[in-house]
């Protein structure tokens, strides 16, 4: 049935009230657990002094967040500020050569930060993949690229290559693997786009300018070569109306999100609590559900902030970077489940859409998802937890297609189209969406926390909490799904307005 199916307004008001009260209730349980257990032995390592004047301690268990906004904050602000200054000067003086300035500044920043041996290592991989790109065989580009990526993700090759980089400081390990991993993905994009080029080849200089664009170098996002090459070589630079205002608002929104996360970390210890399984066992079913959900929301917020800061700089360079990930609250299908839109765009373009085509054939979709998650597993880093995460998400993506195919057959399709109103169809689909949402939560929370925590949440909600906790959580989720669908309905009406009905015969149109 159509996405524009509407529900009565009073029904949506009820859904809003139920969802709001449920979130407040679950949040109060988590706040209570955070306040009452702050002195536990398991909390001492991850809960450190925070707001002294308010007497609040802060959850610092997320190494990546702490790294970005403490140790790495001054380095990244200094490096990106320099990039913005040089980029703006070049855009005014010589806009035709701005991509060259980006490359020179980026290469110099990487050289100063990591040393000449690191630059040499990156260039060696670039030269190998460029040489393979000249052969113009996609399968060979994939083999060479994935082999290069494996050397940074699997022992003993990653440790052996890391040994070439001398010097020691707090961020060297993170910068080493981040820069190398994203470089390989960019080199593969370059090689695959070169295979598509009909006349001649892109130059090695094009690859270097693409790879050493500093805002994307260490932490992404990955912007495919065709998009970067086209945008970075536009010489007629003109900003759209209110573009700088929009960029400023975009930056302020992310600054506000950083402050909001900092506030929450002082009151909700959502990252530390799951590590203490004894405490988790004592929590209510509602607390566990809220804890699992909030962990996914936080990971989305973190990804959106990190990429948002970098994207602000790239927008100042008049590039159109990959957008932040879709909020986990708005996701009820596995196809939208990702935390890095750049990697997702890369995988869709070169693997998932290339093999799956229109994603209607079951066998092609199965092969496409298996290949996609095989590459994803290598990108994340092969280990037991990643294997489990990949398997369940691959299964979920295919299961959606199987269910959709099954219910598109008679008599189900006949009943939905002929005997059921659009509003009722939307309600029934909302039930399935609610179940699917919690599959997404459970399949992904194991990668964010631990397998033990994910198993505990699943047992409490599906087995021990059945039927009261299970059905109540699903009902609240169903309310949320209907509100999301209402938002999508309104957006669809804006994007695809319904045509006006023609005037009835015999009646003149009112002036």
Short mmCIF file of C-alpha atoms in Angstrom, two decimals:
data_model
loop_
_atom_site.label_atom_id
_atom_site.label_comp_id
_atom_site.label_asym_id
_atom_site.label_seq_id
_atom_site.Cartn_x
_atom_site.Cartn_y
_atom_site.Cartn_z
CA UNK A 1 0.00 0.00 0.00
CA UNK A 2 1.10 3.58 -0.54
CA UNK A 3 3.40 5.46 1.81
CA UNK A 4 0.87 8.33 1.84
CA UNK A 5 -1.70 6.35 3.85
CA UNK A 6 -2.89 8.53 6.76
CA UNK A 7 -4.03 7.66 10.28
CA UNK A 8 -6.50 9.65 12.43
CA UNK A 9 -4.89 12.55 14.24
CA UNK A 10 -6.06 11.45 17.69
CA UNK A 11 -4.45 8.05 17.13
CA UNK A 12 -1.10 9.69 16.39
CA UNK A 13 -1.47 11.85 19.52
CA UNK A 14 -1.92 8.69 21.59
CA UNK A 15 1.17 7.13 20.03
CA UNK A 16 3.18 10.28 20.87
CA UNK A 17 2.09 10.26 24.51
CA UNK A 18 2.83 6.55 24.94
CA UNK A 19 6.28 6.85 23.37
CA UNK A 20 7.19 9.95 25.38
CA UNK A 21 6.15 8.42 28.70
CA UNK A 22 7.92 5.13 27.92
CA UNK A 23 11.19 6.91 27.13
CA UNK A 24 10.95 8.93 30.33
CA UNK A 25 10.27 5.78 32.34
CA UNK A 26 13.15 3.82 30.83
CA UNK A 27 15.44 6.84 31.19
CA UNK A 28 14.56 7.21 34.87
CA UNK A 29 15.56 3.57 35.47
CA UNK A 30 18.93 4.14 33.80
CA UNK A 31 19.54 7.37 35.76
CA UNK A 32 18.71 5.55 38.98
CA UNK A 33 21.07 2.69 38.12
CA UNK A 34 23.81 5.21 37.26
CA UNK A 35 23.44 7.15 40.52
CA UNK A 36 23.13 4.20 42.88
CA UNK A 37 26.02 2.14 41.51
CA UNK A 38 28.66 4.77 40.81
CA UNK A 39 30.79 3.48 43.69
CA UNK A 40 30.92 -0.10 42.39
CA UNK A 41 34.36 -1.52 41.71
CA UNK A 42 33.55 -2.12 38.03
CA UNK A 43 32.71 1.58 37.59
CA UNK A 44 35.98 2.97 38.93
CA UNK A 45 37.95 2.40 35.71
CA UNK A 46 35.38 3.97 33.39
CA UNK A 47 33.68 6.63 35.51
CA UNK A 48 36.06 9.49 36.24
CA UNK A 49 35.72 12.92 37.88
CA UNK A 50 33.78 15.28 35.65
CA UNK A 51 31.82 18.38 36.66
CA UNK A 52 33.46 19.26 39.95
CA UNK A 53 31.03 22.03 40.94
CA UNK A 54 27.99 19.80 40.30
CA UNK A 55 29.52 16.76 41.92
CA UNK A 56 29.00 14.64 38.82
CA UNK A 57 31.32 11.97 37.46
CA UNK A 58 31.64 11.25 33.75
CA UNK A 59 31.44 8.01 31.75
CA UNK A 60 34.75 7.83 29.83
CA UNK A 61 34.58 4.20 28.67
CA UNK A 62 34.39 5.14 24.97
CA UNK A 63 38.04 5.48 23.99
CA UNK A 64 37.18 6.88 20.57
CA UNK A 65 35.06 9.73 21.96
CA UNK A 66 37.63 10.60 24.63
CA UNK A 67 40.39 10.54 22.01
CA UNK A 68 38.55 12.89 19.68
CA UNK A 69 37.55 15.47 22.25
CA UNK A 70 40.55 15.46 24.59
CA UNK A 71 43.86 14.21 23.20
CA UNK A 72 43.05 14.68 19.53
CA UNK A 73 41.00 17.88 19.83
CA UNK A 74 43.87 20.35 19.67
CA UNK A 75 45.68 18.43 16.91
CA UNK A 76 42.65 18.17 14.66
CA UNK A 77 41.60 21.78 15.22
CA UNK A 78 45.10 23.01 14.37
CA UNK A 79 45.44 20.82 11.26
CA UNK A 80 41.97 21.48 9.89
CA UNK A 81 42.20 25.21 10.61
CA UNK A 82 45.40 25.35 8.56
CA UNK A 83 43.71 23.44 5.79
CA UNK A 84 40.76 25.85 5.72
CA UNK A 85 43.05 28.89 5.59
CA UNK A 86 45.21 27.55 2.76
CA UNK A 87 42.18 26.25 0.87
CA UNK A 88 40.41 29.62 1.04
CA UNK A 89 43.52 31.49 -0.11
CA UNK A 90 43.97 29.07 -3.01
CA UNK A 91 40.29 29.28 -3.98
CA UNK A 92 40.69 33.05 -4.33
CA UNK A 93 44.13 33.17 -5.98
CA UNK A 94 44.10 30.04 -8.18
CA UNK A 95 40.86 28.03 -8.09
CA UNK A 96 42.07 25.79 -10.94
CA UNK A 97 44.83 24.40 -8.73
CA UNK A 98 42.94 24.03 -5.46
CA UNK A 99 43.03 20.21 -5.57
CA UNK A 100 46.82 20.45 -5.85
CA UNK A 101 46.97 22.69 -2.76
CA UNK A 102 44.76 20.24 -0.88
CA UNK A 103 47.17 17.43 -1.76
CA UNK A 104 50.32 19.37 -0.85
CA UNK A 105 48.94 20.50 2.50
CA UNK A 106 47.55 17.06 3.29
CA UNK A 107 50.80 15.30 2.39
CA UNK A 108 52.80 17.75 4.50
CA UNK A 109 50.47 17.31 7.49
CA UNK A 110 50.68 13.50 7.26
CA UNK A 111 54.47 13.67 6.87
CA UNK A 112 54.90 15.86 9.95
CA UNK A 113 52.48 13.76 11.98
CA UNK A 114 53.53 10.24 11.01
CA UNK A 115 56.98 10.49 9.39
CA UNK A 116 58.41 9.69 5.96
CA UNK A 117 58.29 5.90 6.44
CA UNK A 118 54.50 6.07 6.83
CA UNK A 119 54.19 8.20 3.70
CA UNK A 120 56.39 5.69 1.85
CA UNK A 121 54.21 2.80 3.01
CA UNK A 122 51.03 4.51 1.83
CA UNK A 123 52.62 5.42 -1.51
CA UNK A 124 53.79 1.84 -2.07
CA UNK A 125 50.21 0.58 -1.77
CA UNK A 126 49.01 3.41 -4.03
CA UNK A 127 51.60 2.49 -6.68
CA UNK A 128 50.60 -1.20 -6.58
CA UNK A 129 46.89 -0.48 -6.92
CA UNK A 130 47.49 2.15 -9.60
CA UNK A 131 49.48 -0.37 -11.62
CA UNK A 132 46.64 -2.88 -11.31
CA UNK A 133 44.13 -0.18 -12.31
CA UNK A 134 45.91 0.26 -15.65
CA UNK A 135 44.98 -3.31 -16.61
CA UNK A 136 41.30 -2.32 -16.37
CA UNK A 137 39.99 -5.60 -14.96
CA UNK A 138 37.55 -5.09 -12.09
CA UNK A 139 38.05 -8.53 -10.59
CA UNK A 140 41.80 -7.94 -10.49
CA UNK A 141 41.29 -4.55 -8.83
CA UNK A 142 39.16 -6.21 -6.16
CA UNK A 143 41.70 -8.97 -5.56
CA UNK A 144 44.58 -6.52 -5.26
CA UNK A 145 42.62 -4.04 -3.15
CA UNK A 146 41.21 -6.59 -0.71
CA UNK A 147 44.64 -8.22 -0.40
CA UNK A 148 46.15 -4.83 0.47
CA UNK A 149 43.36 -4.19 2.97
CA UNK A 150 43.93 -7.62 4.54
CA UNK A 151 47.57 -6.73 5.21
CA UNK A 152 46.34 -4.00 7.60
CA UNK A 153 43.57 -6.08 9.18
CA UNK A 154 45.19 -9.49 9.72
CA UNK A 155 48.23 -10.78 11.56
CA UNK A 156 51.16 -10.95 11.09
CA UNK A 157 51.11 -8.51 8.18
CA UNK A 158 49.61 -5.55 10.07
CA UNK A 159 52.17 -5.72 12.89
CA UNK A 160 54.97 -6.12 10.36
CA UNK A 161 53.91 -2.97 8.47
CA UNK A 162 53.31 -1.02 11.66
CA UNK A 163 56.92 -1.72 12.60
CA UNK A 164 58.09 0.50 9.74
CA UNK A 165 56.58 3.58 11.37
CA UNK A 166 58.96 5.01 13.96
CA UNK A 167 58.18 7.37 16.80
CA UNK A 168 55.64 7.06 19.55
CA UNK A 169 52.76 9.21 20.72
CA UNK A 170 49.27 8.51 22.02
CA UNK A 171 47.48 8.63 18.69
CA UNK A 172 49.96 6.86 16.42
CA UNK A 173 48.20 3.48 16.40
CA UNK A 174 44.81 5.02 15.68
CA UNK A 175 46.15 7.28 12.93
CA UNK A 176 48.18 4.45 11.40
CA UNK A 177 45.29 2.05 10.90
CA UNK A 178 42.77 4.77 10.10
CA UNK A 179 44.91 6.34 7.39
CA UNK A 180 45.93 3.00 5.88
CA UNK A 181 42.43 1.51 5.84
CA UNK A 182 40.76 4.51 4.27
CA UNK A 183 43.63 4.89 1.78
CA UNK A 184 43.07 1.36 0.49
CA UNK A 185 39.33 1.96 0.08
CA UNK A 186 40.06 5.15 -1.84
CA UNK A 187 42.63 3.39 -4.03
CA UNK A 188 40.10 0.67 -4.83
CA UNK A 189 37.52 3.30 -5.77
CA UNK A 190 40.08 4.95 -8.05
CA UNK A 191 40.98 1.61 -9.68
CA UNK A 192 37.34 0.65 -10.26
CA UNK A 193 36.47 4.06 -11.69
CA UNK A 194 39.51 3.84 -13.97
CA UNK A 195 38.09 0.57 -15.32
CA UNK A 196 34.94 2.49 -16.29
CA UNK A 197 36.87 5.25 -18.06
CA UNK A 198 36.45 4.77 -21.81
CA UNK A 199 39.28 6.92 -23.13
CA UNK A 200 42.70 6.47 -21.53
CA UNK A 201 43.44 6.37 -17.80
CA UNK A 202 43.41 8.70 -14.86
CA UNK A 203 46.88 9.77 -13.81
CA UNK A 204 48.76 8.71 -10.71
CA UNK A 205 48.68 12.37 -9.74
CA UNK A 206 44.86 12.20 -9.69
CA UNK A 207 45.07 9.31 -7.23
CA UNK A 208 47.49 11.16 -4.95
CA UNK A 209 45.34 14.32 -4.93
CA UNK A 210 42.32 12.19 -4.10
CA UNK A 211 43.97 10.16 -1.35
CA UNK A 212 45.80 12.93 0.50
CA UNK A 213 42.86 15.28 0.95
CA UNK A 214 43.47 15.83 4.67
CA UNK A 215 39.90 16.10 6.08
CA UNK A 216 39.13 12.60 4.78
CA UNK A 217 42.56 11.00 5.11
CA UNK A 218 42.70 9.55 8.64
CA UNK A 219 39.04 9.10 9.59
CA UNK A 220 36.98 9.31 6.41
CA UNK A 221 34.32 9.43 5.25
CA UNK A 222 35.14 7.70 1.97
CA UNK A 223 34.01 9.79 -0.98
CA UNK A 224 34.11 7.79 -4.21
CA UNK A 225 36.72 8.92 -6.72
CA UNK A 226 34.28 9.94 -9.46
CA UNK A 227 32.50 12.38 -7.14
CA UNK A 228 35.70 13.81 -5.64
CA UNK A 229 37.46 14.21 -8.99
CA UNK A 230 34.50 16.04 -10.49
CA UNK A 231 33.93 18.36 -7.54
CA UNK A 232 37.57 19.11 -6.69
CA UNK A 233 38.35 20.15 -10.27
CA UNK A 234 35.58 22.72 -10.65
CA UNK A 235 37.34 26.01 -11.32
CA UNK A 236 34.26 28.25 -11.40
CA UNK A 237 33.57 28.42 -7.69
CA UNK A 238 30.33 30.12 -6.75
CA UNK A 239 28.46 29.53 -3.53
CA UNK A 240 24.72 29.03 -3.47
CA UNK A 241 22.47 31.54 -1.78
CA UNK A 242 22.67 31.23 2.04
CA UNK A 243 25.23 28.45 1.72
CA UNK A 244 27.60 29.93 4.31
CA UNK A 245 24.65 30.46 6.66
CA UNK A 246 23.66 26.81 6.26
CA UNK A 247 27.25 25.68 6.90
CA UNK A 248 27.37 27.81 10.05
CA UNK A 249 24.08 26.35 11.31
CA UNK A 250 25.34 22.85 10.45
CA UNK A 251 28.49 23.45 12.53
CA UNK A 252 26.54 24.91 15.46
CA UNK A 253 24.16 21.94 15.48
CA UNK A 254 27.09 19.56 15.81
CA UNK A 255 28.62 21.71 18.54
CA UNK A 256 25.31 21.52 20.39
CA UNK A 257 25.28 17.73 19.91
CA UNK A 258 28.76 17.50 21.46
CA UNK A 259 27.58 19.45 24.50
CA UNK A 260 24.44 17.31 24.74
CA UNK A 261 26.49 14.08 24.74
CA UNK A 262 28.75 15.56 27.41
CA UNK A 263 25.69 16.29 29.58
CA UNK A 264 24.32 12.78 29.11
CA UNK A 265 27.69 11.20 29.96
CA UNK A 266 27.48 12.89 33.38
CA UNK A 267 24.03 11.47 34.19
CA UNK A 268 23.59 8.30 32.12
CA UNK A 269 26.42 5.76 32.29
CA UNK A 270 25.01 3.84 29.34
CA UNK A 271 28.43 2.59 28.17
CA UNK A 272 29.76 1.43 31.54
CA UNK A 273 26.63 -0.32 32.84
CA UNK A 274 26.61 -3.06 30.12
CA UNK A 275 30.17 -4.04 31.07
CA UNK A 276 28.98 -5.00 34.58
CA UNK A 277 26.84 -8.07 33.92
CA UNK A 278 26.08 -8.58 37.62
CA UNK A 279 24.48 -5.16 37.73
CA UNK A 280 22.74 -5.68 34.39
CA UNK A 281 21.10 -8.85 35.73
CA UNK A 282 19.53 -6.79 38.51
CA UNK A 283 17.96 -4.24 36.16
CA UNK A 284 14.36 -4.39 35.02
CA UNK A 285 13.39 -5.52 31.53
CA UNK A 286 12.49 -1.94 30.65
CA UNK A 287 15.92 -0.73 31.76
CA UNK A 288 17.63 -3.33 29.58
CA UNK A 289 15.53 -2.39 26.57
CA UNK A 290 16.28 1.30 27.10
CA UNK A 291 19.97 0.56 27.65
CA UNK A 292 20.28 -1.42 24.41
CA UNK A 293 18.40 1.24 22.45
CA UNK A 294 20.36 4.14 23.94
CA UNK A 295 23.68 2.47 23.08
CA UNK A 296 22.72 2.38 19.41
CA UNK A 297 21.46 5.97 19.53
CA UNK A 298 24.73 7.10 21.10
CA UNK A 299 26.81 5.31 18.46
CA UNK A 300 24.79 7.04 15.76
CA UNK A 301 25.23 10.43 17.45
CA UNK A 302 28.98 9.82 17.74
CA UNK A 303 29.27 8.91 14.06
CA UNK A 304 27.13 11.88 13.03
CA UNK A 305 29.27 14.27 15.08
CA UNK A 306 32.61 12.92 13.91
CA UNK A 307 31.66 12.97 10.25
CA UNK A 308 29.77 16.22 10.73
CA UNK A 309 32.88 18.06 11.93
CA UNK A 310 34.89 16.79 8.97
CA UNK A 311 32.04 17.44 6.52
CA UNK A 312 31.85 21.06 7.69
CA UNK A 313 35.43 21.57 6.50
CA UNK A 314 34.80 19.82 3.19
CA UNK A 315 31.71 21.95 2.63
CA UNK A 316 33.86 25.03 3.11
CA UNK A 317 36.01 23.57 0.31
CA UNK A 318 32.81 23.48 -1.78
CA UNK A 319 32.61 19.70 -1.85
CA UNK A 320 29.45 17.68 -1.33
CA UNK A 321 30.57 14.99 1.14
CA UNK A 322 28.63 11.85 2.13
CA UNK A 323 25.83 12.72 4.52
CA UNK A 324 25.81 11.60 8.18
CA UNK A 325 24.19 8.23 8.88
CA UNK A 326 20.44 7.91 9.21
CA UNK A 327 19.33 8.05 12.85
CA UNK A 328 18.84 4.58 14.30
CA UNK A 329 15.47 5.71 15.67
CA UNK A 330 14.25 6.18 12.09
CA UNK A 331 15.45 2.78 10.88
CA UNK A 332 13.15 -0.21 10.65
CA UNK A 333 14.67 -1.95 7.62
CA UNK A 334 18.11 -3.54 7.44
CA UNK A 335 18.88 -1.82 4.14
CA UNK A 336 19.19 1.51 5.99
CA UNK A 337 21.32 0.14 8.84
CA UNK A 338 24.76 1.72 8.67
CA UNK A 339 26.86 4.08 10.76
CA UNK A 340 29.19 5.31 7.99
CA UNK A 341 27.37 6.52 4.90
CA UNK A 342 30.64 6.88 2.98
CA UNK A 343 31.52 3.19 3.37
CA UNK A 344 27.88 2.32 2.74
CA UNK A 345 27.87 4.31 -0.53
CA UNK A 346 31.13 2.61 -1.52
CA UNK A 347 29.77 -0.88 -0.82
CA UNK A 348 26.46 -0.19 -2.57
CA UNK A 349 28.06 1.19 -5.70
CA UNK A 350 30.82 -1.36 -6.20
CA UNK A 351 29.40 -4.51 -4.58
CA UNK A 352 25.78 -4.57 -3.40
CA UNK A 353 24.02 -2.76 -6.27
CA UNK A 354 26.49 -4.07 -8.85
CA UNK A 355 25.71 -7.71 -8.01
CA UNK A 356 22.13 -7.38 -6.73
CA UNK A 357 21.00 -5.00 -9.51
CA UNK A 358 17.34 -4.18 -8.70
CA UNK A 359 17.33 -6.41 -5.55
CA UNK A 360 14.22 -8.33 -6.58
CA UNK A 361 15.78 -11.71 -7.35
CA UNK A 362 16.30 -13.82 -4.22
CA UNK A 363 19.47 -15.60 -5.40
CA UNK A 364 21.14 -12.42 -6.67
CA UNK A 365 20.24 -10.62 -3.45
CA UNK A 366 21.70 -13.46 -1.39
CA UNK A 367 24.97 -13.39 -3.34
CA UNK A 368 25.09 -9.58 -3.20
CA UNK A 369 24.60 -9.45 0.58
CA UNK A 370 27.12 -12.23 1.24
CA UNK A 371 29.76 -10.43 -0.85
CA UNK A 372 28.92 -7.08 0.76
CA UNK A 373 29.25 -8.37 4.31
CA UNK A 374 32.39 -10.32 3.40
CA UNK A 375 34.04 -7.03 2.39
CA UNK A 376 32.56 -5.33 5.46
CA UNK A 377 33.96 -8.04 7.73
CA UNK A 378 37.41 -7.48 6.30
CA UNK A 379 37.02 -3.70 6.64
CA UNK A 380 35.93 -3.86 10.29
CA UNK A 381 38.54 -6.50 11.15
CA UNK A 382 37.95 -10.27 11.11
CA UNK A 383 37.19 -11.74 14.53
CA UNK A 384 34.52 -13.94 16.09
CA UNK A 385 32.27 -11.05 17.15
CA UNK A 386 32.41 -9.47 13.68
CA UNK A 387 31.59 -12.82 12.07
CA UNK A 388 28.47 -13.13 14.24
CA UNK A 389 27.46 -9.52 13.57
CA UNK A 390 27.92 -9.94 9.80
CA UNK A 391 25.98 -13.21 9.71
CA UNK A 392 22.93 -11.87 11.52
CA UNK A 393 22.81 -8.60 9.56
CA UNK A 394 23.24 -10.49 6.28
CA UNK A 395 20.42 -12.82 7.33
CA UNK A 396 18.20 -9.88 8.33
CA UNK A 397 18.69 -8.16 4.97
CA UNK A 398 17.71 -11.31 3.08
CA UNK A 399 14.87 -12.19 5.47
CA UNK A 400 13.24 -8.84 4.67
CA UNK A 401 13.20 -9.74 0.99
CA UNK A 402 11.86 -13.24 1.67
CA UNK A 403 9.01 -11.90 3.81
CA UNK A 404 8.18 -9.20 1.24
CA UNK A 405 8.12 -11.79 -1.55
CA UNK A 406 5.96 -14.14 0.49
CA UNK A 407 3.33 -11.54 1.36
CA UNK A 408 3.26 -10.22 -2.21
CA UNK A 409 1.74 -13.56 -3.30
CA UNK A 410 -1.98 -14.41 -3.23
CA UNK A 411 -4.00 -14.59 -1.05
CA UNK A 412 -2.10 -12.03 1.07
CA UNK A 413 -1.74 -9.44 -1.72
CA UNK A 414 -5.42 -9.89 -2.65
CA UNK A 415 -6.56 -9.38 0.94
CA UNK A 416 -4.41 -6.26 1.39
CA UNK A 417 -5.50 -4.62 -1.87
CA UNK A 418 -9.13 -5.60 -1.96
CA UNK A 419 -10.36 -6.11 1.58
CA UNK A 420 -8.16 -3.84 3.69
CA UNK A 421 -8.02 -0.06 3.97
CA UNK A 422 -4.73 1.77 3.54
CA UNK A 423 -4.78 2.80 7.20
CA UNK A 424 -5.23 -0.80 8.38
CA UNK A 425 -2.47 -1.95 6.05
CA UNK A 426 -0.18 0.67 7.56
CA UNK A 427 -1.03 -0.56 11.08
CA UNK A 428 -0.27 -4.18 10.23
CA UNK A 429 2.98 -3.25 8.54
CA UNK A 430 3.86 -1.23 11.63
CA UNK A 431 3.67 -4.40 13.74
CA UNK A 432 6.17 -6.16 11.47
CA UNK A 433 8.37 -3.04 11.46
CA UNK A 434 8.43 -3.02 15.27
CA UNK A 435 9.66 -6.62 15.35
CA UNK A 436 12.23 -5.82 12.68
CA UNK A 437 13.44 -2.78 14.63
CA UNK A 438 14.32 -4.92 17.64
CA UNK A 439 16.09 -7.41 15.40
CA UNK A 440 18.25 -4.53 14.20
CA UNK A 441 18.89 -3.41 17.79
CA UNK A 442 19.86 -6.89 19.01
CA UNK A 443 22.00 -7.73 15.98
CA UNK A 444 23.99 -4.50 16.27
CA UNK A 445 24.25 -4.06 20.03
CA UNK A 446 26.47 -7.13 20.23
CA UNK A 447 29.06 -5.32 18.09
CA UNK A 448 28.83 -2.16 20.20
CA UNK A 449 28.95 -3.80 23.63
CA UNK A 450 29.49 -7.52 23.93
CA UNK A 451 27.97 -10.83 22.92
CA UNK A 452 27.09 -11.57 26.57
CA UNK A 453 25.14 -8.33 26.93
CA UNK A 454 23.26 -8.93 23.66
CA UNK A 455 22.36 -12.47 24.74
CA UNK A 456 21.14 -11.22 28.12
CA UNK A 457 18.91 -8.57 26.54
CA UNK A 458 17.49 -11.11 24.08
CA UNK A 459 16.73 -13.67 26.83
CA UNK A 460 15.08 -11.10 29.11
CA UNK A 461 12.90 -9.58 26.39
CA UNK A 462 12.00 -12.73 24.47
CA UNK A 463 11.95 -15.50 27.09
CA UNK A 464 11.90 -14.41 30.74
CA UNK A 465 9.94 -11.25 30.03
CA UNK A 466 7.34 -12.91 27.84
CA UNK A 467 4.53 -11.99 27.46
CA UNK A 468 4.26 -8.77 29.50
CA UNK A 469 7.66 -7.17 28.87
CA UNK A 470 7.87 -8.46 25.31
CA UNK A 471 4.49 -7.18 24.22
CA UNK A 472 4.75 -3.87 26.08
CA UNK A 473 8.15 -3.09 24.52
CA UNK A 474 6.83 -4.06 21.08
CA UNK A 475 3.77 -1.86 21.57
CA UNK A 476 5.90 1.16 22.46
CA UNK A 477 8.10 0.40 19.45
CA UNK A 478 4.99 0.11 17.29
CA UNK A 479 3.95 3.60 18.43
CA UNK A 480 7.36 4.88 17.43
CA UNK A 481 7.13 3.17 14.03
CA UNK A 482 3.81 4.86 13.28
CA UNK A 483 5.23 8.27 14.16
CA UNK A 484 8.19 7.60 11.87
CA UNK A 485 5.83 6.54 9.10
CA UNK A 486 3.84 9.72 9.63
CA UNK A 487 7.00 11.74 9.17
CA UNK A 488 7.80 9.81 6.00
CA UNK A 489 4.22 10.36 4.77
CA UNK A 490 4.49 14.12 5.18
CA UNK A 491 7.85 14.15 3.42
CA UNK A 492 6.41 12.08 0.57
CA UNK A 493 3.59 14.59 0.16
CA UNK A 494 6.17 17.38 -0.13
CA UNK A 495 8.37 15.48 -2.56
CA UNK A 496 5.57 13.98 -4.63
CA UNK A 497 2.45 16.14 -4.24
CA UNK A 498 -0.80 14.58 -5.34
CA UNK A 499 -2.24 16.03 -8.59
CA UNK A 500 -5.23 18.30 -8.25
CA UNK A 501 -8.56 16.73 -9.10
CA UNK A 502 -10.04 18.03 -12.40
CA UNK A 503 -13.11 20.29 -12.04
CA UNK A 504 -16.48 18.58 -12.28
CA UNK A 505 -18.32 18.94 -15.61
CA UNK A 506 -20.67 21.93 -15.74
CA UNK A 507 -18.78 23.84 -13.00
CA UNK A 508 -16.51 26.74 -13.73
CA UNK A 509 -13.23 26.98 -11.89
CA UNK A 510 -13.37 29.64 -9.17
CA UNK A 511 -11.29 32.69 -9.93
#
